[in-house]
């Protein structure tokens, strides 16, 4: 068990900057998700922590120990790869035992640890089989068991569920969470899937263009995004961003008006689709519905408020349809005010 | 309907005709030649072959060459392939240069090495210029069998390692790099990774390379002929001599049959020894 310190890690590939001086603290036993779109640098950061890639500058500390210059095997970590990387020429047992064999553990220890890891991941029936005979989900379990068998101080996971189909992904997600909570391993989990990050992590670091836009608990990231990018990337459908003119400390648009921070003449009102009420008979933002999509639990309305595209999650029984015009009332305390130029949250 | 059913057969027909005319037919004819003597079925040609003074020597020489050349070539090609994998820049250029000998015919390759190793060749001129030797040494004579053998081995390695390399490089490219990374993360050293991951995953390619190279090595002729003439008898050389000089097609055919049987046996051995269990395939 160990915490991790990422100290001003920078990575450039020629003229391109993949990571711009990233610093990050991960507590012992914490589950941190690195979330971001492809090309944001999250996998590069993970590979630098693993030692599979060399940083241009900066340090990586695992449990107070500077591992920046150490090869992967001396860093005391385990990793689960996106395509599992379960060795095809070894049985499941030998795959799970691989790390222990490399540590020259004795046969009794190997057997005990392999069986422990196998039972955590429910793969005992397959120990004698070769990976080719297993389904994607089972191979994923083998990859996780192989990582946990060495009782690593740190577990790194690179998009481990992205090759599974949707239903299996959901199932593995909750199971992974259970297994990792039980083992208390410090985990860094790279994903581009915000529901995965939300569901699994203690904290999420949202990355974009080689920098961390925001670090925080999933609910904070969701409710109080620090930037426009975070609000738009986390949540499906994404947060709405409505530009409003400001006069006398109040932002106003159509029949809506609310006090806002900052002193500029324009501000962005960030509001989640589910945080807008349909104000029947009262004044609000005039919303013209152009598409209505019944999604079961909600009715997703897409339309425009004064030429700005927004989405609203209405009650499924609200009976709204394309062409309707309604007044929207954003819940004041759920609004995130963002600077119209920098896209950063203001006030709060 | 009929047309589309016949089409596949029509399309493979030329190659089938080609193989029957130029492969099956000569094969049957060779078998016939080998097992007939003076108009009747007989093992006479084989008796004559085995009884010949050069038979034992050529058999021994051929096996010796295979036993020395093949392991060296596989080892070298593996090393070269691993080095290519590690290169970040200029990989294609190096691979291209390394495979140049593939484009040289084996007789031409033999002549290249002859020009280096003969008594007035480049090697002797260099050694003489450096003052290592006082007078030209005849490396390729029957009086100097070890030097002749080493010369042939060198020429064969230079000429035919590239084909092994090409097969192994192709094999390497089929192995996802995550396997090596996973092994590295879980504590395998470079040598362990090579033994436990690279070699097993490369086994199918190694098998192809071994079969191809071994079969061709049993057929070694032109390089040996260019460098040593009959001072270093090999099986195919004997077949050639029996046909050209002795005008005896029967014994030449017997040699051909023997070489075929040895090649088939070697192939079977490789297939058995390097079998990848179907369930253990990637």
mmCIF file of C-alpha atoms in Angstrom, chain A residues 1 3 10 23-24 48 53 108 110 115 131 142 152 159 163 166-167 171-172 209 217 238-239 295 311 339 344:
data_model
loop_
_atom_site.group_PDB
_atom_site.id
_atom_site.type_symbol
_atom_site.label_atom_id
_atom_site.label_comp_id
_atom_site.label_asym_id
_atom_site.label_seq_id
_atom_site.Cartn_x
_atom_site.Cartn_y
_atom_site.Cartn_z
ATOM 1 C CA UNK A 1 0.000 0.000 0.000
ATOM 2 C CA UNK A 3 0.331 6.850 -1.959
ATOM 3 C CA UNK A 10 6.095 17.081 -18.245
ATOM 4 C CA UNK A 23 1.140 17.617 -10.356
ATOM 5 C CA UNK A 24 -1.128 15.265 -8.475
ATOM 6 C CA UNK A 48 4.976 7.390 -17.148
ATOM 7 C CA UNK A 53 7.388 5.845 -20.913
ATOM 8 C CA UNK A 108 3.213 -22.789 -1.912
ATOM 9 C CA UNK A 110 2.260 -18.970 -5.629
ATOM 10 C CA UNK A 115 -6.124 -19.186 -5.631
ATOM 11 C CA UNK A 131 -6.990 -17.660 -22.706
ATOM 12 C CA UNK A 142 -7.671 -12.996 -15.615
ATOM 13 C CA UNK A 152 0.765 -4.508 -5.633
ATOM 14 C CA UNK A 159 -9.247 1.572 -20.134
ATOM 15 C CA UNK A 163 -13.295 -3.743 -25.044
ATOM 16 C CA UNK A 166 -22.169 -2.587 -22.662
ATOM 17 C CA UNK A 167 -23.917 -5.050 -20.367
ATOM 18 C CA UNK A 171 -21.391 -5.887 -14.516
ATOM 19 C CA UNK A 172 -17.568 -5.799 -14.399
ATOM 20 C CA UNK A 209 -4.977 18.992 -23.763
ATOM 21 C CA UNK A 217 -15.037 13.889 -5.910
ATOM 22 C CA UNK A 238 -23.721 17.421 -21.286
ATOM 23 C CA UNK A 239 -24.252 20.597 -19.323
ATOM 24 C CA UNK A 295 -35.527 7.790 -22.995
ATOM 25 C CA UNK A 311 -31.115 20.225 -23.806
ATOM 26 C CA UNK A 339 -16.464 33.446 -17.502
ATOM 27 C CA UNK A 344 -13.576 29.117 -16.016
#
